[in-house]
PDB file of C-alpha atoms in Angstrom:
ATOM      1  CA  UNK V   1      80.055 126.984 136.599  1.00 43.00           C
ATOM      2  CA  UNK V   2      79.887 129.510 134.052  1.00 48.00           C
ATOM      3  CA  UNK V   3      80.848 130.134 130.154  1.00 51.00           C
ATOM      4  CA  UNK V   4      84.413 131.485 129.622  1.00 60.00           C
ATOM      5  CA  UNK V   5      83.591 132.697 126.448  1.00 68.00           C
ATOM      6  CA  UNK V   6      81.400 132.676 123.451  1.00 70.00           C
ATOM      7  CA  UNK V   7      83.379 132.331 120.046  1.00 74.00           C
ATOM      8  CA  UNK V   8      81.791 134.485 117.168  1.00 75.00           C
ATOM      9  CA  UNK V   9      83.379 133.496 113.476  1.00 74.00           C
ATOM     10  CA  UNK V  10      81.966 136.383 112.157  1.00 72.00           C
ATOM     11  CA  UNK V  11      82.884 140.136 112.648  1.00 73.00           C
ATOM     12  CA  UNK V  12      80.503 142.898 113.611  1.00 77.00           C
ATOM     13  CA  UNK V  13      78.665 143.936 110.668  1.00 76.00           C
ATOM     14  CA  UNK V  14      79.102 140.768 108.854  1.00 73.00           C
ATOM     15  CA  UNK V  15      75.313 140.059 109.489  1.00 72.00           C
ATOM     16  CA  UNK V  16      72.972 141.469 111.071  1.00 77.00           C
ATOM     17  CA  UNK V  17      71.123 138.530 112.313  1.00 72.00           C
ATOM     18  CA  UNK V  18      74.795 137.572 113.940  1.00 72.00           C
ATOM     19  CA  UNK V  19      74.964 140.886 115.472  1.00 74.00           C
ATOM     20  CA  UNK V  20      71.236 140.942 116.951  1.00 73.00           C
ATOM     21  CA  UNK V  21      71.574 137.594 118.811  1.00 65.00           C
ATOM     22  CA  UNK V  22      75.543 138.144 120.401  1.00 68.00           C
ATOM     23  CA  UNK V  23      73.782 141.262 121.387  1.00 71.00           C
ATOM     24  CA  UNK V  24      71.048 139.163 123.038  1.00 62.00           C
ATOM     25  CA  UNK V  25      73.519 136.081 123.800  1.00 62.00           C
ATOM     26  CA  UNK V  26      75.904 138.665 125.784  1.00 63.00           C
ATOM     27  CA  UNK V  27      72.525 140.507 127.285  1.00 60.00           C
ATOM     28  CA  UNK V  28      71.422 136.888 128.460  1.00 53.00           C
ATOM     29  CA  UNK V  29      74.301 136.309 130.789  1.00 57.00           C
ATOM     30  CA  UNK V  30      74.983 139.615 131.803  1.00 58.00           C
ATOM     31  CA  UNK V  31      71.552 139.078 133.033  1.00 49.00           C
ATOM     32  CA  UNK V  32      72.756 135.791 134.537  1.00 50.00           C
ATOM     33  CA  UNK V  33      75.169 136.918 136.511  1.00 52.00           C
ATOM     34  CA  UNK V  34      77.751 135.377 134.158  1.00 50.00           C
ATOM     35  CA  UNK V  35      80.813 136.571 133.508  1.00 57.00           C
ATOM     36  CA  UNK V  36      81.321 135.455 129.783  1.00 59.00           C
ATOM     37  CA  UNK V  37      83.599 137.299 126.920  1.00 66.00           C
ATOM     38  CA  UNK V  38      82.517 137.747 123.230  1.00 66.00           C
ATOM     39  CA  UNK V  39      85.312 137.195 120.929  1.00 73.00           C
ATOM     40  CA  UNK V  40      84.990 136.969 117.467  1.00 70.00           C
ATOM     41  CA  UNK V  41      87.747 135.946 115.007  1.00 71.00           C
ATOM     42  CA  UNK V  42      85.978 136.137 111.262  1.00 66.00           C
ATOM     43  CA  UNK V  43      86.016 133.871 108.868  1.00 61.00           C
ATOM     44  CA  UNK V  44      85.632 136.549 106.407  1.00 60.00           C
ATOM     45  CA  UNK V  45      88.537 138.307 107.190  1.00 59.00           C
ATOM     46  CA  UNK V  46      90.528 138.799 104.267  1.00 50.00           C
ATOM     47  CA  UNK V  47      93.857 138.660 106.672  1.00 58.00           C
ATOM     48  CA  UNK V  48      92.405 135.241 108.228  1.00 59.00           C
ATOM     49  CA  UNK V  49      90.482 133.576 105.412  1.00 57.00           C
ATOM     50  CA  UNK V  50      93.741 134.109 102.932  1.00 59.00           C
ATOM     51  CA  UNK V  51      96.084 132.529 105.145  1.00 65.00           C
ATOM     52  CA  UNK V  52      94.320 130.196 106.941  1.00 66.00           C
ATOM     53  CA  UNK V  53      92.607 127.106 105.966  1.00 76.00           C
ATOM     54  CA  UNK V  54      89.328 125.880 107.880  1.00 77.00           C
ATOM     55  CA  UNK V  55      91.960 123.783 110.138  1.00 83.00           C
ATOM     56  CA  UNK V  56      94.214 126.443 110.896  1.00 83.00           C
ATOM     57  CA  UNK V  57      91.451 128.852 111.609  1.00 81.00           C
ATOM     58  CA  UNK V  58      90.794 126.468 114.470  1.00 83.00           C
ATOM     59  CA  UNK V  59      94.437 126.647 115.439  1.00 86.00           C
ATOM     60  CA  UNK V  60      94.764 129.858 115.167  1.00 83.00           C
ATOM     61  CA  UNK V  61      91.229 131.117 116.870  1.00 82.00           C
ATOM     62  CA  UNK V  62      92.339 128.644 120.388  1.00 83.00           C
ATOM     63  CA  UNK V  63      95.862 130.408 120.137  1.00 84.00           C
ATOM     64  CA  UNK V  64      94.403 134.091 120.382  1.00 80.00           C
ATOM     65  CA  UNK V  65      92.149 132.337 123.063  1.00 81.00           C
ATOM     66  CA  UNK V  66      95.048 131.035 124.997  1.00 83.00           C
ATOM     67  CA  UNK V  67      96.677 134.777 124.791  1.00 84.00           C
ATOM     68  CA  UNK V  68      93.511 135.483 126.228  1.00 80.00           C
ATOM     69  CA  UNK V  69      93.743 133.279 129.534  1.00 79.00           C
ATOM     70  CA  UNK V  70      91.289 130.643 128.292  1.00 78.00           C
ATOM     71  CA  UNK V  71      93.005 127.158 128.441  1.00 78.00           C
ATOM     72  CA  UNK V  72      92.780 125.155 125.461  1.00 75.00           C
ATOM     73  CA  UNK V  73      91.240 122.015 127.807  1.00 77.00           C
ATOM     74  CA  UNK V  74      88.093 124.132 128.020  1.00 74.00           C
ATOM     75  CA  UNK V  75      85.110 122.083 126.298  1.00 78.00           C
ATOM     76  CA  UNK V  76      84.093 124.156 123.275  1.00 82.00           C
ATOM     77  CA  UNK V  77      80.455 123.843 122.990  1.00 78.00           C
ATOM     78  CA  UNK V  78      79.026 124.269 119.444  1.00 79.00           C
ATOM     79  CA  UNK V  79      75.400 126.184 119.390  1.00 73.00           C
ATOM     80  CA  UNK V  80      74.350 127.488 116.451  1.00 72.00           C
ATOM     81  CA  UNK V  81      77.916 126.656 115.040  1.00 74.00           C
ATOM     82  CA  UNK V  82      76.871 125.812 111.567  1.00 73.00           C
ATOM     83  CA  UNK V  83      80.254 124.711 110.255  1.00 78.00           C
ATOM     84  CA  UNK V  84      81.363 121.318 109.599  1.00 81.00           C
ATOM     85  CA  UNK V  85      85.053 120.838 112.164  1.00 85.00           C
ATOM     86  CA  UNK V  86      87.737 119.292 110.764  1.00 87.00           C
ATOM     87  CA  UNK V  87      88.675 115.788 111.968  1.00 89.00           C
ATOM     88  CA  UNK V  88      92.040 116.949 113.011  1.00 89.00           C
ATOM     89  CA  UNK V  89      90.546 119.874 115.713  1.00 87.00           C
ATOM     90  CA  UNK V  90      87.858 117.316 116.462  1.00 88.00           C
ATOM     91  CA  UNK V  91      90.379 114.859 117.907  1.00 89.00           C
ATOM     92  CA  UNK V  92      92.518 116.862 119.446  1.00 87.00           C
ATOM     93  CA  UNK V  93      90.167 119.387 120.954  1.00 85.00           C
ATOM     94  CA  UNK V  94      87.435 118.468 123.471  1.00 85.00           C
ATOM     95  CA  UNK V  95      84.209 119.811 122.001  1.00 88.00           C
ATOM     96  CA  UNK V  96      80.327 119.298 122.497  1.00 89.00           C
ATOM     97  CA  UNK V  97      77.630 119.630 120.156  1.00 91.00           C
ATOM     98  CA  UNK V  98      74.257 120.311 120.283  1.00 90.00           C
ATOM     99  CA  UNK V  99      72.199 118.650 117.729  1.00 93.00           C
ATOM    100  CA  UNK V 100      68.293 118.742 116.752  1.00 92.00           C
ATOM    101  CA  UNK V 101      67.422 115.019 116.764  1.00 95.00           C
ATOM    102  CA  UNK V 102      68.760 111.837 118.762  1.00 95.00           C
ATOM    103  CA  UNK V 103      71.297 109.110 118.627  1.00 94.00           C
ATOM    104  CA  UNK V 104      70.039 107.189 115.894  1.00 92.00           C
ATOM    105  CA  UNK V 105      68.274 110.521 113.913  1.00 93.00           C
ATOM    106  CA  UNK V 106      68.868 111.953 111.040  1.00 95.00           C
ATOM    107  CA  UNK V 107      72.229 114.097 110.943  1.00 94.00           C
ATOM    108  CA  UNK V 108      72.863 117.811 108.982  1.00 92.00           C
ATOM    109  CA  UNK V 109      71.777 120.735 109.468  1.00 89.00           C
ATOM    110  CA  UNK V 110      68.641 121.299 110.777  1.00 90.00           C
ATOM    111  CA  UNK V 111      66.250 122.122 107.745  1.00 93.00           C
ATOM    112  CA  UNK V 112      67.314 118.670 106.612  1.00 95.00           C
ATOM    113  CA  UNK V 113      66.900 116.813 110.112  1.00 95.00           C
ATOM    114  CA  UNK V 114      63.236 118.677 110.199  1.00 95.00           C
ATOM    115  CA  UNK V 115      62.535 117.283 106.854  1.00 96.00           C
ATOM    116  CA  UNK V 116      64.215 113.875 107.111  1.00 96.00           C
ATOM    117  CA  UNK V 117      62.143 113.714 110.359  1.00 95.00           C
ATOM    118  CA  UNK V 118      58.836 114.014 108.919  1.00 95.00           C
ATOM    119  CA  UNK V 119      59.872 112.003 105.814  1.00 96.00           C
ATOM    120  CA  UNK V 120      59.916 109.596 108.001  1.00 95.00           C
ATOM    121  CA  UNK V 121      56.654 110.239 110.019  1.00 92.00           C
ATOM    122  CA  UNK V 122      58.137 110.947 112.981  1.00 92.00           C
ATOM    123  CA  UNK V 123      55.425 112.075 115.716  1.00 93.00           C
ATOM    124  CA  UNK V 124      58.024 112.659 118.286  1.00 94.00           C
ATOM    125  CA  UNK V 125      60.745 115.867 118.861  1.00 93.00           C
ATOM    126  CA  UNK V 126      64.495 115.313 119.985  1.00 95.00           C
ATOM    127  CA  UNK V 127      67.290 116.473 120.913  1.00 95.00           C
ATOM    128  CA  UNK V 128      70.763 115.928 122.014  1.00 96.00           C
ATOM    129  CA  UNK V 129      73.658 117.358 123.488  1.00 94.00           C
ATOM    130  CA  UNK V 130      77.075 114.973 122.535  1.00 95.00           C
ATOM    131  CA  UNK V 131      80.546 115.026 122.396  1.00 93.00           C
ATOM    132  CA  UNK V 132      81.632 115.846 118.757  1.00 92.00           C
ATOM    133  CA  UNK V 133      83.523 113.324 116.881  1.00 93.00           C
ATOM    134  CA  UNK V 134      84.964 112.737 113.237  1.00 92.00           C
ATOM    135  CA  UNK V 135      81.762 111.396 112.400  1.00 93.00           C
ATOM    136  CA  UNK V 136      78.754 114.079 111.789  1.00 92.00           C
ATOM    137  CA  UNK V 137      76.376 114.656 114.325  1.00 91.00           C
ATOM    138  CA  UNK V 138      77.156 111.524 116.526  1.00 94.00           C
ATOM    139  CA  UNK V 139      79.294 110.742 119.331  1.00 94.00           C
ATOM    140  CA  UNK V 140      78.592 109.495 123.359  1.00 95.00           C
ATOM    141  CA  UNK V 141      75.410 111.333 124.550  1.00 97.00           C
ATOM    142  CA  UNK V 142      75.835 113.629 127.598  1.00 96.00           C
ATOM    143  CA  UNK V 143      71.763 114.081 127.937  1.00 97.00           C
ATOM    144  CA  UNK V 144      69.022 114.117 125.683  1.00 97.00           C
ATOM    145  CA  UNK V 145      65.052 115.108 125.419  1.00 97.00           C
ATOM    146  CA  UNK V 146      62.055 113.286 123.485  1.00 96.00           C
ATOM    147  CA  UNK V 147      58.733 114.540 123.534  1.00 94.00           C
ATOM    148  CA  UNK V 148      55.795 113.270 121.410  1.00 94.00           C
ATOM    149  CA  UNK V 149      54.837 116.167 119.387  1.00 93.00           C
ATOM    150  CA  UNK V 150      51.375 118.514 119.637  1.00 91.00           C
ATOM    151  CA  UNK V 151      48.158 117.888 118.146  1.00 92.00           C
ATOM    152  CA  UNK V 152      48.744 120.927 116.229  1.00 92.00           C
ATOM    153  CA  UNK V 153      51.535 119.186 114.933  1.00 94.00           C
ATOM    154  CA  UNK V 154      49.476 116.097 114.050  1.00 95.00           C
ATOM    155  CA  UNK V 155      46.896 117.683 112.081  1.00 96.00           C
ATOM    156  CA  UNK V 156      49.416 119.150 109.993  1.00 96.00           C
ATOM    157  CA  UNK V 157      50.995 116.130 109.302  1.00 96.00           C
ATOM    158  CA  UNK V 158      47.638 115.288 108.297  1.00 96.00           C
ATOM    159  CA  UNK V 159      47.325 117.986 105.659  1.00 97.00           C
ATOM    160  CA  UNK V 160      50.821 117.275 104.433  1.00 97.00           C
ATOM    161  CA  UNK V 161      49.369 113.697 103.677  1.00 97.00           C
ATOM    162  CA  UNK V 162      46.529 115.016 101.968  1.00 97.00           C
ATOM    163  CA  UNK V 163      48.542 116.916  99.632  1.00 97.00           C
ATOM    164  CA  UNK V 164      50.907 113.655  98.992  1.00 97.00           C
ATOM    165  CA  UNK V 165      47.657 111.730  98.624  1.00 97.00           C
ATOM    166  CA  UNK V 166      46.183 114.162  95.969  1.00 97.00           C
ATOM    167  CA  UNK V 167      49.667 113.306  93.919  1.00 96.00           C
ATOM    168  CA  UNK V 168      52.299 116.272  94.857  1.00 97.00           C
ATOM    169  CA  UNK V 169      55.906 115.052  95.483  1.00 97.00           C
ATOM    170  CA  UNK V 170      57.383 114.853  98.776  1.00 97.00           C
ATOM    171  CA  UNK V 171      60.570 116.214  96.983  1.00 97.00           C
ATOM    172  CA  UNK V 172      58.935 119.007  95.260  1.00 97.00           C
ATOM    173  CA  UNK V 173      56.763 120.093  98.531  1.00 97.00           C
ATOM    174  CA  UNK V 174      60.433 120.043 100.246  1.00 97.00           C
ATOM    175  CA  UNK V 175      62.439 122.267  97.371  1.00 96.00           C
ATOM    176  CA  UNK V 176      59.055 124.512  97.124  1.00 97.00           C
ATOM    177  CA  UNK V 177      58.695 125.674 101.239  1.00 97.00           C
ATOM    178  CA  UNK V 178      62.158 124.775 102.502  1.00 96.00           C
ATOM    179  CA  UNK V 179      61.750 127.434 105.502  1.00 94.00           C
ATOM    180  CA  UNK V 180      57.989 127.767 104.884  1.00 96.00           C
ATOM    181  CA  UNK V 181      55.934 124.571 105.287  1.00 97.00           C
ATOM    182  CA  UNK V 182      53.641 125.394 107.955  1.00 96.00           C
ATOM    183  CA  UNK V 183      54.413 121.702 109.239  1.00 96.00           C
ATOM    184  CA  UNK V 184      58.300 122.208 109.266  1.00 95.00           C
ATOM    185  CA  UNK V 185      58.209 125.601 110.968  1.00 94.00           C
ATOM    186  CA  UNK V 186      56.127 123.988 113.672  1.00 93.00           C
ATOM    187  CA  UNK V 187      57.962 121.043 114.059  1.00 92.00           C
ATOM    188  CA  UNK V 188      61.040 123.038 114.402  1.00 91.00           C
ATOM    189  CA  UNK V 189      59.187 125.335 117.229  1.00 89.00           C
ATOM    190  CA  UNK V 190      58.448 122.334 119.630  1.00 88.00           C
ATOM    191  CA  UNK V 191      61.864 120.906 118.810  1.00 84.00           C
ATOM    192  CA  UNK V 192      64.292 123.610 119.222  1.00 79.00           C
ATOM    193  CA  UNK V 193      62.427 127.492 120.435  1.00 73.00           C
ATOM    194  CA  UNK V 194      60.477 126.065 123.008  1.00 73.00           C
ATOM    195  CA  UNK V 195      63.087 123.370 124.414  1.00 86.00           C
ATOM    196  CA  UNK V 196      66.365 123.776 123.462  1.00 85.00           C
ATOM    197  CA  UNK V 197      67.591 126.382 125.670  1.00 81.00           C
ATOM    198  CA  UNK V 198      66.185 123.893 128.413  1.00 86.00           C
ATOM    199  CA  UNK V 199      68.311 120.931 127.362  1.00 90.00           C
ATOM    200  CA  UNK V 200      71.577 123.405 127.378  1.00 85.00           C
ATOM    201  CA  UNK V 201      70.844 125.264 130.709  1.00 83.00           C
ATOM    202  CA  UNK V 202      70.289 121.347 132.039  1.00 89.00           C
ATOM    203  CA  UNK V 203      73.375 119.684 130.917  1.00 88.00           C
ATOM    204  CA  UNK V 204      75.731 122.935 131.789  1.00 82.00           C
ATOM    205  CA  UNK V 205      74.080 122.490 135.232  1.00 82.00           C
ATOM    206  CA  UNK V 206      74.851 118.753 135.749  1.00 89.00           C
ATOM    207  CA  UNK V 207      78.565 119.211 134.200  1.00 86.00           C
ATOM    208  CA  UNK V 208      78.741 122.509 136.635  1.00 79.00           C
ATOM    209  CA  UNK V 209      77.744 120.224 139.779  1.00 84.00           C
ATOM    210  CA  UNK V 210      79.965 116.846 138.821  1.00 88.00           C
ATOM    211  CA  UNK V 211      77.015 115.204 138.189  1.00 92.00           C
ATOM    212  CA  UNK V 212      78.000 114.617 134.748  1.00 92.00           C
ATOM    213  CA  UNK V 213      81.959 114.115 134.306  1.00 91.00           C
ATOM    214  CA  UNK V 214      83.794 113.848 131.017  1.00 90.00           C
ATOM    215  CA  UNK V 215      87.003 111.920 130.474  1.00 88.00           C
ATOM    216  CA  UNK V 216      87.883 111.892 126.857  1.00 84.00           C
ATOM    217  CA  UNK V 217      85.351 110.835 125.074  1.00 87.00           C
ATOM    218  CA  UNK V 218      83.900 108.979 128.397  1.00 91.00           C
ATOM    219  CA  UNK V 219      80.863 110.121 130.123  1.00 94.00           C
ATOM    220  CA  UNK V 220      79.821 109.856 134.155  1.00 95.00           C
ATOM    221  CA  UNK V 221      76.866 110.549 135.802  1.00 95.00           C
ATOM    222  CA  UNK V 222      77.287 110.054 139.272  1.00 95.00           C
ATOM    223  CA  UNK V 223      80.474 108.433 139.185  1.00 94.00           C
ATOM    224  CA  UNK V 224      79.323 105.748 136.563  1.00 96.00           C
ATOM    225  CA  UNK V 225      79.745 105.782 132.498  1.00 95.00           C
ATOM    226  CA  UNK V 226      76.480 106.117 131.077  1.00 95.00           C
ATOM    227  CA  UNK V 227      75.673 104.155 127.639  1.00 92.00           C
ATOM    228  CA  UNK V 228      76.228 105.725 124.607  1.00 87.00           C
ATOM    229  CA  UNK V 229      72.443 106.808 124.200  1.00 92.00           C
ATOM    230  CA  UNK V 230      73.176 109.477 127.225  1.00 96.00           C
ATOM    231  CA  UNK V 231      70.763 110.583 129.861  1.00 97.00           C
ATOM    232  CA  UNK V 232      66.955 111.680 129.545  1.00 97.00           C
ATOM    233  CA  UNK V 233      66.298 114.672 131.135  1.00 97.00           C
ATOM    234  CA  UNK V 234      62.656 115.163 130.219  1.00 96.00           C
ATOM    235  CA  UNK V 235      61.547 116.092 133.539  1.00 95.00           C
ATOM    236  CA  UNK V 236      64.499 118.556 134.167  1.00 94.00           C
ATOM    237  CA  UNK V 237      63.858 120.386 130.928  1.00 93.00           C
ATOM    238  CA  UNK V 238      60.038 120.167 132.096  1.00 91.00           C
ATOM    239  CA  UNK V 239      60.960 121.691 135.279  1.00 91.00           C
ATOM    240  CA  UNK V 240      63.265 124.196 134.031  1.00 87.00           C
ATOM    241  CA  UNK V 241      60.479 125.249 131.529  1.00 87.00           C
ATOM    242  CA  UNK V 242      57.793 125.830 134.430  1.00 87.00           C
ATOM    243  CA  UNK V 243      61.031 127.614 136.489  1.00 85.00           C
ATOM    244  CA  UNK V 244      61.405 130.117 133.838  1.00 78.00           C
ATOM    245  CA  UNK V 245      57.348 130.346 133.337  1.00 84.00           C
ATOM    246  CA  UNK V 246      57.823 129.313 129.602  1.00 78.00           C
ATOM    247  CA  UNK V 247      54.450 127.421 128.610  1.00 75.00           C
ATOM    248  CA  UNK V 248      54.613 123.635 126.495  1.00 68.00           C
ATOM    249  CA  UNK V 249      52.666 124.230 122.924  1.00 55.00           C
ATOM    250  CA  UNK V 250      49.678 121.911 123.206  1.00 59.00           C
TER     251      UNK V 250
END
């Protein structure tokens, strides 16, 4: 099973971030063998953003779809989305998410999972792919990884202590290095650059073979409904990584 298409909701130009990775994106499954459109309907576009609002955009982005061929039933995975879907278009479309934690983590974007995460002294790295629902970054699990983190990671956490210890403010550190804390940026790089592509080439896999099924807001695996929690795949992500020759950071 392949990708249909990959929905852009900004235009060429727009940024040039954007730009660089649908060049790599569309590179990727070219590669891939996939045959996979790039459409993008902007948000910015004066014609779109003045007569639409955020639910009609929706609406009106699966109608030029639909001229397209593309049926509406398709699952519309959001990667790298960024944008909160209305509750309408969530219940009415089918629609998967990919989020940076697990079913009982902390939900938002993902400078503010990263952070909630080691407010919380979490020495472990998640993630989840789920069907989207109403409510933020939860919904039936479809699979899932969790991986205890590096001792690189560790230490840091260590000097991040020290500095609490020695009286800065958790709050303060956070506001100061947002992006920049050397123990966010590598908690984010075990988390998501090193296994996230994994977790996505996994579960498009098992929904491409029937191994995992979805019926509403229902998931199968192997004929069966699976708990709300989902699947682990550790050791598929694990062997996908040493498939692709991509090495673990410890």
């Amino acid at each position: 099973a392949g990708l249909a298409y990959v929905l852009c909701n900004r235009k060429k130009g727009d940024n040039k971030k954007t730009d660089r990775y649908v060049s790599e994106v569309d590179g990727y499954f070219e590669l891939c063998g996939i045959d996979t459109e790039i459409v993008r309907i902007s948000t910015k576009d004066a014609q779109i953003s003045e007569r639409f609002s955020d639910e009609e955009y929706y609406e009106y982005a699966f109608e030029r779809l639909a001229s397209m061929g593309f049926s509406r039933e398709l699952p519309k995975w959001l990667i790298g989305w960024m944008k909160i879907v209305p509750d309408p278009i969530v219940n009415k479309y089918p629609m998967i998410n990919l989020h940076p934690s697990g079913p009982d983590g902390p939900r938002g974007k993902w400078e503010d999972v990263m952070w909630e995460s080691i407010r919380e002294g979490r020495k472990h790295v998640e993630a989840m792919i789920h069907i989207a629902t109403p409510e933020m970054d939860r919904g039936p699990v479809l699979c899932r990884y969790d991986y205890p983190t590096s001792k690189r990671c560790n230490k840091l956490y260590e000097q991040l202590e020290r500095r609490l210890d020695n009286g800065e403010s958790f709050k303060d550190i956070k506001e100061g290095e947002y992006r920049t804390n050397p123990l966010l940026k590598r908690f984010r790089k075990e988390q998501q650059e090193i296994r996230e592509n994994a977790l996505i080439a996994v579960a498009m896999n098992m929904l491409g073979t029937g191994e995992l099924r979805i019926d509403g807001r229902i998931i199968y695996y192997n004929g069966k409904p699976l708990p709300k929690e989902g699947l682990l795949v550790n050791n598929r992500v694990d062997d996908y990584m040493q498939m692709k020759g991509i090495n673990l950071p410890y």
